[in-house]
């Protein structure tokens, strides 16, 4: 039995700019939005779009991700035929190799795709926050009679040169591709989400692999090759919420946007497009009599006795009496001890912020840094972590800039 | 971890004590009554069994069990989708019975064939009107060590007023134990005595072979109730031991106690007493985290996921998906799943069942001794 379309999700990224957060886990496994991890978004999009077969390509620090995905049940992806499969590089008769690039990762899994004999393959990225209906994208792809389609977002012209840009005609047919150009001819940025006809993808992957000079990358090699051969290529306009959370500040910002769905456009409260995740299984959160909670998102297992303003708290976070949390993202299991002040920052999982310690500071005209405390870090009593600091080892006391 | 208790199977009676809370069981049974923000009563005993390695669990239902089946599904959330054992819901007429059962003896008689074909040496049996994080391993070990035929759990407490006040003809019986050391000397039925008693918690353990034997005999003699007809009458023949439980538990004995037991969980010590020992599992709803919008105020509350709070909430338990509108006031309330308190409404000492709406500006107030109850799907 053939599947019409299956998804291949690129989740091998190290996320090196998230350094303190990605020492022991791949970027797609980074927690987001109170009870999710980044990968919940593409996985939930798949299920909500009717895609029931997903290959997840992992490479960097896959342990957390593997355990998190498990049999795929939280996303309803535990299927008899299809479902979710984690695909690390493996040894083959011809030898073994790490995934050399995005295209090579798919190339090494051609036999996985062939088990389902799909007509179309959608290539997804595991490091974006986006709610998108892939079935509408596929409808576009079929209507245009395309062999390759790419989802694009309009970006402001003055930022366009930071992106891979698609130049398209009035029928959305792509005529040119510019990778981070100095003089952009278009403001349609590639979201790194592609639909291929499988026979075309297969042909170009095999050819690309035979080219010793290729970087085996979709953006640098496959797409230029398709253009060179005059293939039917189309740009699909997406105008919903999309964010590449590749840096600490963009990750912090995206979390803050979750707090303001009315304006930011990222609505996690949508009954018709639920984002699924593996549940903490903790009991409801407690807010004690002298606590203050304003404009925040709080989830199961939290215990709040202090002050929480405009922040996102993940499962099991404790905020003790007299502690202040503001404009902060505090991940699961972290304890903010009495009198500690945590502002404008990201504190990763299972950290302890000691009594009267200070982490981060509200932004000023000149200083807008988002302080970061890595997972499991102990910040000692009275210690001070400056707004630009990224801490991944225990801090006994004193000041860290 | 090696499964330490594959040698016991569990039997749960989800309908016991339904009549104590008639308002809550019009469309459900005791086992599926929502409790503690995101759970159903059955979750506690079921999770306790699973956490002790008991993974062959039968629930013998009597009536109104649709909500329970919906809640439990295949048992996946409790890790009970097993090839061997797992979750087994036994509706009336499933095996041999020709009528809906009244007591435990009849219920068990209907699954005798099943019991005979199992391989576990012991059987643990419970009701679901007590929420407790119970250590079945310690219980079974004590039973084996004592050499008793049957061991039953009790707690030292006063008999709840609500139990005594229920009219005799419409009540499931309760039992108090007279003890000689750990040996049960006498089982008193529906005692009205004041003071601290050894009140049975209706948790039992005995060997499967003995249970089959006793139930077979009792059923033939037309007996109905296990405690009254099997245990109480044979205390000279059977070595019945009592096992004292002194941890935290919440016994639902009426609407007032349902309210009080929810409220008690606003004390962190009680909350930890019920939840800290080992995880309690429940059906997953995939709610988003709860959102406090600017202007919201919360004091001394326990709130599950999926709520949106814009108004003021104080001393209350909010279940999943509750909405509290702008300027609304919620004080001393238990609001079940998907309750909507619209803008400006003012509610105090109110228990709302699932999907209740209190419309904008309405004032609904009960008192500490008598809470207003709003039934499922009602709009006030």
XYZ file of C-alpha atoms in Angstrom:
781
model
C 0.000 0.000 0.000
C 1.428 3.387 -0.940
C 1.271 6.523 1.146
C 0.438 9.704 -0.729
C 2.923 11.811 1.226
C 5.336 11.079 4.032
C 7.397 13.553 6.033
C 11.130 13.611 6.660
C 12.018 15.797 9.605
C 15.574 17.129 9.853
C 16.391 17.026 13.563
C 20.144 16.622 13.562
C 20.924 20.256 14.246
C 23.262 21.033 17.084
C 21.840 24.495 17.713
C 25.287 25.770 18.603
C 24.042 29.295 19.206
C 21.848 27.970 22.024
C 25.064 26.642 23.545
C 24.164 26.314 27.237
C 20.799 24.757 26.367
C 22.070 22.274 23.789
C 25.080 20.784 25.533
C 23.251 17.523 26.060
C 20.283 17.686 23.735
C 19.568 18.387 20.111
C 17.944 21.680 19.242
C 14.547 20.135 18.330
C 14.356 18.785 21.895
C 14.737 22.238 23.463
C 11.699 22.962 25.691
C 9.302 25.649 24.499
C 6.069 27.341 25.519
C 5.505 25.866 28.974
C 4.980 22.188 28.161
C 6.285 21.584 24.681
C 9.529 20.905 22.924
C 10.298 22.524 19.580
C 9.765 19.247 17.699
C 6.164 19.054 18.953
C 5.253 21.708 16.407
C 6.232 19.934 13.173
C 5.039 16.587 14.584
C 1.634 17.987 15.571
C 1.393 19.775 12.222
C 1.944 16.423 10.497
C -0.799 14.667 12.424
C -3.191 17.587 12.102
C -2.491 17.649 8.349
C -3.203 13.950 7.960
C 0.393 12.788 7.554
C 0.856 9.567 9.516
C 4.390 8.594 8.534
C 7.335 10.653 9.732
C 11.045 9.865 9.622
C 13.069 11.898 12.121
C 16.701 12.293 11.109
C 18.864 12.595 14.200
C 22.567 12.885 14.636
C 23.657 15.306 17.363
C 22.976 14.278 21.024
C 19.916 12.142 20.186
C 19.308 10.525 23.604
C 16.766 12.992 24.985
C 15.039 13.215 21.629
C 14.856 9.433 21.240
C 13.307 8.973 24.645
C 10.940 11.851 24.091
C 9.652 10.535 20.768
C 9.375 6.953 22.015
C 6.761 5.104 20.012
C 5.133 8.374 18.941
C 1.978 7.788 20.937
C 1.567 11.352 22.313
C 1.257 12.600 18.714
C -0.973 9.689 17.694
C 1.919 8.476 15.550
C 2.024 4.920 16.875
C 0.739 3.251 13.719
C 0.738 -0.286 12.446
C 1.924 0.886 9.034
C 3.888 4.098 9.114
C 4.023 6.153 12.292
C 7.097 7.904 13.588
C 10.601 6.493 13.165
C 13.824 7.922 14.499
C 16.515 7.514 11.851
C 20.108 7.922 13.032
C 22.980 7.283 10.595
C 23.665 3.557 10.362
C 26.174 1.174 8.935
C 25.518 -0.126 5.451
C 27.236 -2.719 3.286
C 29.125 0.066 1.531
C 30.374 1.445 4.837
C 29.010 3.968 7.286
C 29.016 7.708 7.443
C 27.630 10.541 9.468
C 24.994 12.623 7.716
C 27.155 14.975 5.650
C 24.412 17.477 4.892
C 20.646 17.827 4.802
C 20.404 16.165 1.389
C 22.779 13.380 2.360
C 20.656 12.636 5.437
C 17.673 11.969 3.189
C 19.877 10.120 0.660
C 21.018 7.672 3.351
C 17.378 6.902 4.080
C 16.099 6.354 0.558
C 15.263 2.758 1.457
C 13.136 3.987 4.393
C 11.105 6.198 2.053
C 10.759 3.405 -0.492
C 9.101 1.156 2.079
C 6.087 3.463 1.798
C 6.354 4.145 -1.944
C 4.993 7.714 -1.563
C 4.082 10.060 -4.393
C 5.291 13.065 -2.449
C 7.818 13.704 0.302
C 7.698 16.762 2.528
C 11.000 17.857 4.076
C 10.555 19.567 7.441
C 12.865 21.359 9.768
C 12.981 20.457 13.448
C 13.981 23.857 14.734
C 11.128 26.196 13.906
C 8.051 27.271 15.788
C 5.241 27.243 13.267
C 1.672 26.068 12.960
C 1.134 25.103 9.370
C -1.332 22.974 7.434
C 0.826 20.795 5.202
C -2.237 19.417 3.421
C -2.924 22.907 2.040
C 0.694 23.080 0.907
C 0.254 19.729 -0.867
C -2.975 20.938 -2.502
C -1.000 23.899 -3.910
C 1.787 21.616 -5.089
C -0.676 19.387 -6.955
C -2.682 22.288 -8.425
C 0.453 23.825 -9.868
C 1.614 20.525 -11.258
C 4.882 21.211 -9.467
C 7.803 18.845 -9.123
C 9.188 20.857 -6.233
C 7.558 23.469 -3.988
C 8.990 25.498 -1.201
C 7.110 27.313 1.557
C 8.075 30.986 1.645
C 7.395 33.907 3.933
C 7.439 37.540 2.956
C 10.107 39.260 5.045
C 10.883 42.998 5.302
C 13.102 44.058 2.380
C 15.825 45.404 4.647
C 16.169 41.999 6.309
C 15.894 39.991 3.120
C 19.628 39.548 2.660
C 19.773 37.350 5.779
C 17.669 34.639 4.106
C 17.651 32.216 1.236
C 15.339 33.998 -1.232
C 13.054 32.681 -3.962
C 12.443 34.900 -6.970
C 9.064 33.938 -8.442
C 6.828 35.135 -11.284
C 3.153 36.121 -10.985
C 2.150 32.425 -11.107
C 4.432 31.689 -8.143
C 6.793 29.846 -10.446
C 10.343 30.099 -9.160
C 12.803 31.613 -11.604
C 15.790 32.190 -9.409
C 17.213 31.309 -6.019
C 19.464 33.662 -4.040
C 21.250 32.447 -0.907
C 21.774 35.398 1.471
C 22.416 37.872 -1.384
C 23.812 41.387 -0.986
C 21.242 42.742 -3.441
C 18.000 40.863 -2.933
C 15.670 40.578 -5.936
C 12.856 39.215 -3.813
C 11.595 39.275 -0.243
C 10.268 35.704 -0.282
C 12.351 33.839 2.273
C 12.565 30.067 2.150
C 11.233 28.447 5.334
C 13.241 25.307 4.645
C 10.044 23.315 4.131
C 9.864 21.535 0.780
C 7.491 19.206 -1.038
C 9.060 17.015 -3.705
C 7.630 14.515 -6.091
C 9.408 11.451 -4.809
C 10.764 10.338 -8.190
C 12.327 13.787 -8.699
C 13.780 13.936 -5.207
C 15.236 10.474 -5.553
C 16.856 11.275 -8.903
C 18.478 14.472 -7.610
C 19.646 12.891 -4.359
C 21.393 10.110 -6.248
C 23.006 12.561 -8.680
C 24.050 14.864 -5.870
C 25.690 12.016 -4.015
C 27.840 11.241 -7.074
C 29.154 14.800 -7.186
C 32.311 14.845 -5.068
C 32.243 18.648 -4.836
C 28.741 18.855 -3.446
C 28.022 19.877 0.124
C 24.973 17.587 -0.018
C 22.746 20.409 1.094
C 19.232 21.247 -0.117
C 19.763 25.007 -0.264
C 23.259 24.968 -1.744
C 23.047 22.005 -4.094
C 19.677 20.366 -4.708
C 17.631 23.529 -5.332
C 20.237 25.120 -7.658
C 20.398 21.840 -9.596
C 16.616 21.740 -9.989
C 16.699 25.332 -11.276
C 19.539 24.565 -13.680
C 17.425 21.786 -15.214
C 14.344 24.013 -15.524
C 12.169 21.847 -13.284
C 8.633 22.920 -12.349
C 9.310 24.797 -9.121
C 6.798 26.842 -7.179
C 6.773 29.079 -4.123
C 3.938 28.525 -1.631
C 3.111 31.652 0.347
C 2.688 31.142 4.068
C 1.536 34.062 6.171
C 1.013 32.512 9.602
C 3.353 32.593 12.567
C 6.836 31.315 11.872
C 9.963 31.653 13.912
C 13.397 30.143 13.655
C 14.418 29.867 17.299
C 18.109 29.512 16.605
C 19.402 32.041 19.109
C 18.841 32.661 22.794
C 17.151 35.975 22.101
C 14.828 34.582 19.411
C 13.955 31.627 21.649
C 13.181 33.979 24.527
C 11.198 36.262 22.228
C 9.118 33.420 20.785
C 8.269 32.260 24.306
C 7.180 35.770 25.247
C 5.017 35.887 22.126
C 3.149 32.826 23.374
C 1.978 35.025 26.250
C 0.318 37.402 23.821
C -1.501 35.256 21.254
C -3.880 38.094 20.369
C -1.044 40.102 18.833
C 1.771 37.696 18.083
C -0.262 35.194 16.077
C 1.096 32.110 17.883
C -1.975 30.655 19.509
C -1.468 27.474 21.507
C -5.084 27.616 22.647
C -6.509 26.483 19.327
C -8.812 23.482 19.829
C -8.745 22.780 16.085
C -4.980 22.695 15.816
C -3.702 21.237 19.044
C -0.010 20.978 19.696
C 0.614 17.601 21.286
C 3.424 16.789 23.659
C 4.571 14.141 26.077
C 2.812 14.948 29.337
C 4.542 15.587 32.652
C 1.856 13.668 34.541
C 2.107 16.058 37.465
C -0.815 17.334 39.478
C -2.350 20.807 39.005
C -0.245 23.830 39.908
C -0.536 25.475 43.322
C -0.642 29.187 43.914
C -0.360 30.004 47.574
C -2.112 32.749 49.491
C 0.574 35.433 49.275
C 1.714 34.722 45.725
C 1.277 37.160 42.852
C 0.754 35.823 39.339
C 0.244 38.210 36.450
C 0.129 37.789 32.713
C 1.866 34.415 32.760
C 1.528 30.809 31.685
C 1.826 28.158 34.337
C 1.537 24.419 33.988
C 1.166 21.233 36.032
C 3.337 20.630 39.058
C 4.325 24.270 39.664
C 4.298 25.679 43.193
C 4.185 29.447 43.344
C 4.664 31.341 46.591
C 6.536 34.337 45.173
C 5.856 36.838 42.441
C 5.561 35.798 38.795
C 5.019 38.412 36.101
C 4.924 38.047 32.344
C 6.716 34.707 32.423
C 6.410 31.125 31.234
C 6.900 28.390 33.821
C 7.311 24.767 32.764
C 6.182 21.679 34.698
C 7.237 21.409 38.321
C 8.863 24.819 38.731
C 8.964 26.124 42.295
C 9.026 29.821 43.101
C 9.570 30.307 46.814
C 8.287 33.132 48.990
C 9.729 36.522 48.200
C 11.294 35.394 44.923
C 10.552 37.527 41.866
C 10.287 36.143 38.330
C 9.679 38.586 35.508
C 9.925 38.376 31.721
C 11.502 34.970 32.225
C 11.343 31.508 30.703
C 11.842 28.944 33.470
C 12.053 25.323 32.339
C 10.852 22.170 34.076
C 11.857 21.221 37.599
C 13.797 24.402 38.341
C 13.666 25.829 41.856
C 13.819 29.582 42.461
C 14.708 29.945 46.137
C 13.384 32.575 48.513
C 14.327 36.131 47.702
C 15.958 35.320 44.357
C 15.314 37.706 41.480
C 15.074 36.209 37.988
C 14.430 38.652 35.151
C 14.550 38.817 31.373
C 16.284 35.463 31.026
C 16.054 31.757 30.236
C 16.650 29.283 33.043
C 16.912 25.717 31.754
C 15.604 22.513 33.338
C 16.334 21.378 36.901
C 18.433 24.396 37.813
C 18.509 25.826 41.313
C 18.659 29.582 41.805
C 19.876 30.056 45.377
C 18.453 32.409 47.972
C 18.730 36.086 47.093
C 20.648 35.293 43.900
C 20.061 37.571 40.926
C 19.785 36.279 37.368
C 19.533 38.727 34.455
C 18.139 42.222 34.485
C 15.381 44.140 32.768
C 16.653 45.620 29.497
C 17.921 49.183 29.290
C 18.694 51.402 26.305
C 22.180 49.966 26.004
C 21.811 46.545 27.579
C 19.232 44.136 26.166
C 20.896 40.789 26.865
C 18.959 37.651 27.786
C 20.841 35.856 30.546
C 20.908 32.064 30.257
C 21.350 29.451 32.948
C 21.993 25.942 31.645
C 20.250 22.729 32.772
C 21.031 21.421 36.254
C 23.124 24.465 37.131
C 23.289 25.544 40.754
C 23.500 29.299 41.230
C 24.676 29.865 44.782
C 23.185 32.034 47.470
C 23.512 35.716 46.663
C 25.312 35.127 43.339
C 24.732 37.559 40.499
C 24.385 36.515 36.859
C 24.651 39.467 34.480
C 22.278 40.059 31.570
C 24.743 38.834 28.941
C 25.965 35.790 30.831
C 25.523 32.234 29.624
C 26.122 29.924 32.558
C 26.554 26.170 32.182
C 28.644 25.358 35.256
C 27.676 25.798 38.891
C 28.201 29.262 40.302
C 28.972 29.302 44.016
C 28.743 33.045 44.498
C 30.013 36.346 43.218
C 29.242 37.966 39.927
C 29.193 36.498 36.401
C 29.002 38.884 33.467
C 13.208 -2.436 38.405
C 11.868 -5.925 38.562
C 8.139 -6.211 38.801
C 7.750 -7.166 42.405
C 4.110 -8.052 42.447
C 3.205 -9.956 39.344
C 1.902 -12.437 41.877
C -1.253 -10.487 42.671
C -4.177 -9.464 40.514
C -6.430 -6.524 41.268
C -10.209 -6.290 41.392
C -11.929 -2.909 41.656
C -15.604 -2.231 42.404
C -16.278 1.117 40.714
C -19.920 1.494 41.758
C -19.529 1.073 45.514
C -20.942 3.990 47.519
C -22.490 5.639 44.444
C -25.519 6.533 46.557
C -23.514 8.768 48.897
C -23.172 11.424 46.204
C -26.337 11.112 44.066
C -25.787 14.524 42.437
C -22.397 13.487 41.081
C -23.398 10.084 39.751
C -26.433 10.882 37.624
C -24.307 10.308 34.533
C -21.338 8.503 36.015
C -20.250 6.248 38.892
C -18.062 6.704 41.953
C -14.920 5.673 40.075
C -15.267 8.386 37.445
C -16.078 11.280 39.774
C -13.610 14.081 39.032
C -11.302 14.835 41.948
C -8.265 16.976 42.761
C -8.152 19.112 39.650
C -7.367 16.633 36.919
C -8.111 13.153 38.180
C -10.972 10.707 38.567
C -11.410 8.751 41.774
C -10.348 5.483 40.118
C -6.958 6.959 39.111
C -5.615 6.752 42.646
C -6.194 3.100 43.359
C -5.421 2.100 39.765
C -2.111 4.001 39.779
C -1.258 2.600 43.209
C -1.732 -0.924 41.910
C 0.284 -0.254 38.762
C 3.070 1.391 40.764
C 3.290 -1.786 42.845
C 3.611 -3.986 39.791
C 0.015 -5.214 39.727
C -0.853 -5.202 36.047
C -3.796 -7.560 35.783
C -6.734 -5.463 36.956
C -10.454 -6.104 36.550
C -13.156 -3.518 37.181
C -16.558 -5.072 37.810
C -19.016 -2.337 36.874
C -22.709 -2.257 37.697
C -24.264 0.723 35.940
C -23.546 4.203 34.521
C -20.145 3.036 33.404
C -19.928 4.822 30.065
C -17.896 7.685 31.524
C -15.517 5.215 33.149
C -14.917 3.361 29.884
C -14.352 6.673 28.151
C -11.863 7.658 30.835
C -9.936 4.402 30.915
C -9.940 3.594 27.209
C -7.472 0.811 26.611
C -5.689 1.611 29.867
C -2.673 3.058 28.121
C -2.177 6.016 30.465
C -1.861 3.600 33.387
C 0.489 1.379 31.377
C -2.199 -1.307 31.374
C -2.286 -2.163 27.686
C -0.616 -5.500 28.317
C -0.578 -8.739 26.361
C -0.944 -10.635 29.611
C -3.372 -9.167 32.060
C -3.787 -5.431 31.651
C -7.115 -3.709 32.066
C -10.307 -5.755 32.075
C -13.665 -3.995 32.405
C -16.435 -6.460 33.264
C -19.939 -5.133 32.556
C -23.054 -6.841 33.932
C -24.072 -9.982 32.075
C -20.535 -10.328 30.744
C -20.133 -13.800 32.035
C -22.606 -15.848 33.991
C -24.648 -13.342 35.924
C -28.320 -13.063 35.177
C -28.858 -9.791 37.000
C -27.042 -6.640 37.999
C -25.178 -7.412 41.189
C -25.868 -5.895 44.588
C -22.854 -6.949 46.614
C -19.294 -8.119 46.179
C -20.200 -11.812 46.404
C -22.512 -11.602 43.413
C -20.052 -9.471 41.493
C -17.220 -11.905 42.110
C -19.438 -14.907 41.352
C -19.955 -13.471 37.891
C -16.218 -13.653 37.191
C -15.424 -16.972 38.883
C -14.515 -18.599 35.579
C -12.111 -15.767 34.876
C -10.628 -16.002 38.370
C -10.105 -19.748 38.000
C -8.134 -19.286 34.811
C -5.717 -16.712 36.211
C -2.307 -17.624 37.580
C -1.615 -14.982 40.247
C -1.476 -16.352 43.774
C -3.106 -13.359 45.480
C -6.053 -11.084 44.839
C -6.310 -7.488 46.070
C -9.779 -5.921 46.043
C -10.828 -2.311 46.574
C -13.571 0.266 46.081
C -12.962 3.705 44.606
C -14.535 6.109 47.101
C -11.177 6.642 48.792
C -8.421 8.538 47.006
C -5.183 7.191 48.366
C -1.612 6.652 47.215
C -1.488 3.153 48.646
C 1.511 0.868 48.942
C 0.111 -2.523 47.958
C 3.541 -4.119 48.249
C 3.816 -3.370 51.954
C 0.231 -4.524 52.395
C 0.724 -7.849 50.624
C 4.030 -8.439 52.393
C 2.372 -7.890 55.771
C -0.377 -10.303 54.766
C 2.090 -13.012 53.790
C 4.210 -12.504 56.891
C 1.246 -12.707 59.259
C -0.006 -15.960 57.796
C -3.549 -14.579 57.796
C -6.253 -15.912 55.472
C -7.584 -12.459 54.711
C -6.118 -9.026 55.506
C -8.214 -5.870 55.399
C -7.163 -2.230 55.644
C -8.553 0.209 58.193
C -7.896 3.734 59.352
C -8.374 5.100 62.843
C -10.959 7.837 62.461
C -14.394 8.935 63.538
C -17.215 7.609 61.438
C -18.113 10.423 59.031
C -21.508 11.911 59.864
C -22.595 11.623 56.272
C -22.257 7.827 56.451
C -24.430 7.607 59.556
C -27.061 9.993 58.212
C -27.731 8.167 54.944
C -31.046 6.258 55.171
C -30.333 2.588 55.782
C -32.244 1.207 52.807
C -30.260 3.199 50.261
C -26.760 2.726 51.481
C -23.731 0.601 50.911
C -22.662 -0.687 54.263
C -19.601 0.438 56.165
C -17.688 -1.605 58.667
C -15.823 -0.987 61.885
C -13.436 -3.533 63.332
C -12.920 -4.761 66.878
C -9.343 -5.934 67.117
C -7.283 -8.221 69.265
C -3.772 -7.218 68.296
C -3.938 -7.447 64.530
C -6.607 -10.122 64.491
C -10.132 -8.992 63.682
C -12.445 -10.158 66.480
C -15.640 -8.611 65.313
C -16.897 -6.690 62.287
C -19.595 -4.160 63.148
C -21.954 -3.114 60.415
C -23.193 0.477 60.059
C -22.190 1.336 63.614
C -23.401 4.715 64.849
C -20.864 4.874 67.668
C -19.125 8.137 68.335
C -15.388 8.522 68.789
C -12.385 7.207 66.923
C -13.035 3.764 65.448
C -11.188 1.300 63.256
C -13.075 2.168 60.105
C -12.613 -0.260 57.234
C -11.211 1.144 53.972
C -12.514 -1.797 51.942
C -9.107 -2.851 50.693
C -8.561 -6.615 50.973
C -5.971 -9.207 50.117
C -6.339 -12.977 50.103
C -5.221 -15.963 48.088
C -7.040 -16.411 44.808
C -7.856 -20.057 45.556
C -9.414 -19.084 48.889
C -11.469 -16.357 47.246
C -12.800 -18.722 44.593
C -13.645 -21.247 47.281
C -15.400 -18.740 49.560
C -17.327 -17.005 46.796
C -18.435 -20.307 45.301
C -19.886 -21.399 48.644
C -21.360 -18.036 49.564
C -23.070 -17.580 46.210
C -24.691 -20.980 46.395
C -26.110 -19.984 49.782
C -27.566 -16.812 48.324
C -25.154 -14.513 50.121
C -24.584 -11.025 48.784
C -22.035 -9.083 50.800
C -18.436 -10.189 51.229
C -17.764 -8.377 54.515
C -21.107 -9.169 56.134
C -21.807 -12.633 54.800
C -18.364 -14.096 54.277
C -15.976 -12.409 56.716
C -18.142 -11.326 59.668
C -19.734 -14.760 60.015
C -16.540 -16.718 59.847
C -14.162 -14.793 62.066
C -13.753 -17.950 64.151
C -12.861 -20.063 61.129
C -10.954 -17.571 59.012
C -7.879 -15.809 60.300
C -8.757 -12.236 59.325
C -6.075 -9.643 59.986
C -6.320 -5.882 60.020
C -3.713 -3.607 58.429
C -3.618 -0.082 59.765
C -3.159 2.688 57.222
C -1.952 5.942 58.710
C -1.012 7.891 55.600
C -3.068 10.518 53.810
C -6.345 9.621 52.157
C -9.515 11.355 51.007
C -12.752 9.464 51.695
C -15.790 10.691 49.789
C -18.826 10.150 52.016
C -21.167 12.867 50.713
C -21.320 16.148 48.846
C -19.944 18.109 51.784
C -17.045 15.725 52.183
C -16.426 15.847 48.413
C -16.057 19.611 48.738
C -13.958 19.424 51.892
C -11.618 16.755 50.538
C -10.943 18.852 47.444
C -10.311 21.934 49.583
C -7.938 20.066 51.883
C -5.573 19.688 48.950
C -4.892 23.422 49.076
C -2.633 22.529 51.990
C 0.710 21.481 50.481
C 1.227 18.864 53.170
C -1.998 17.121 52.179
C -1.221 17.503 48.499
C 2.150 15.851 49.000
C 0.513 13.178 51.139
C -1.660 12.206 48.215
C 0.756 12.720 45.336
C 4.391 12.743 46.423
C 4.867 9.030 47.130
C 4.419 7.747 43.596
C 2.852 9.119 40.424
C -0.904 9.152 39.896
C -1.802 8.658 36.254
C -4.856 9.947 34.447
C -6.276 10.412 30.986
C -4.252 12.898 28.939
C -6.166 15.787 27.407
C -3.304 17.686 25.754
C -4.321 21.015 27.206
C -2.069 24.007 26.852
C -0.620 25.485 30.047
C -2.952 27.686 32.071
C -2.878 31.331 31.134
C -3.168 34.223 33.569
C -4.072 37.313 31.623
C -3.179 40.786 32.900
C -5.678 41.702 35.605
C -6.035 38.131 36.869
C -5.585 37.464 40.560
C -5.057 34.056 42.128
C -4.650 33.277 45.794
C -4.435 29.872 47.393
C -5.576 27.838 44.407
C -4.857 24.599 42.666
C -5.397 24.814 38.956
C -5.006 22.233 36.217
C -3.830 22.924 32.666
C -5.927 24.489 29.942
C -7.520 27.240 32.041
C -7.717 30.906 31.119
C -7.959 33.208 34.127
C -8.851 36.864 33.679
C -10.741 37.428 36.939
C -10.094 36.755 40.611
C -9.777 33.257 42.035
C -9.329 32.491 45.713
C -9.332 29.275 47.795
C -10.511 27.179 44.881
C -9.809 24.052 42.866
C -10.007 24.524 39.106
C -10.138 21.479 36.849
C -8.889 21.383 33.268
C -10.133 23.938 30.759
C -11.931 26.279 33.173
C -12.449 29.895 32.063
C -12.814 32.770 34.497
C -13.835 35.969 32.694
C -12.890 39.583 33.303
C -14.044 40.970 36.630
C -15.442 37.585 37.660
C -14.922 36.469 41.253
C -14.459 32.859 42.280
C -14.075 32.103 45.962
C -14.170 28.757 47.818
C -15.290 26.850 44.732
C -14.660 23.515 43.057
C -15.031 24.073 39.318
C -14.924 20.931 37.220
C -13.617 20.534 33.684
C -14.588 23.196 31.115
C -16.655 25.298 33.508
C -17.087 28.843 32.216
C -17.500 31.733 34.666
C -18.392 34.644 32.422
C -17.335 38.272 32.882
C -18.409 39.865 36.137
C -20.044 36.749 37.602
C -19.566 36.236 41.317
C -19.504 32.694 42.699
C -18.795 31.534 46.206
C -19.070 28.057 47.768
C -20.168 26.564 44.466
C -19.422 23.151 42.998
C -19.906 23.091 39.247
C -20.010 19.814 37.346
C -18.454 19.520 33.867
C -19.252 22.113 31.202
C -21.316 24.391 33.409
C -21.665 28.048 32.408
C -22.347 30.818 34.895
C -23.451 33.685 32.685
C -22.141 37.247 32.870
C -22.896 39.201 36.011
C -24.722 36.340 37.803
C -24.229 35.874 41.510
C -24.326 32.317 42.879
C -23.511 31.798 46.536
C -23.606 28.880 48.923
C -22.144 28.604 52.382
C -19.359 26.699 54.051
C -21.846 24.145 55.374
C -23.950 23.869 52.232
C -22.430 24.397 48.788
C -24.494 25.134 45.721
C -24.142 22.328 43.190
C -24.674 23.019 39.487
C -25.249 19.881 37.410
C -23.413 18.923 34.225
C -23.942 21.076 31.113
C -26.262 23.490 32.961
C -26.291 27.196 32.173
C -27.033 29.509 35.109
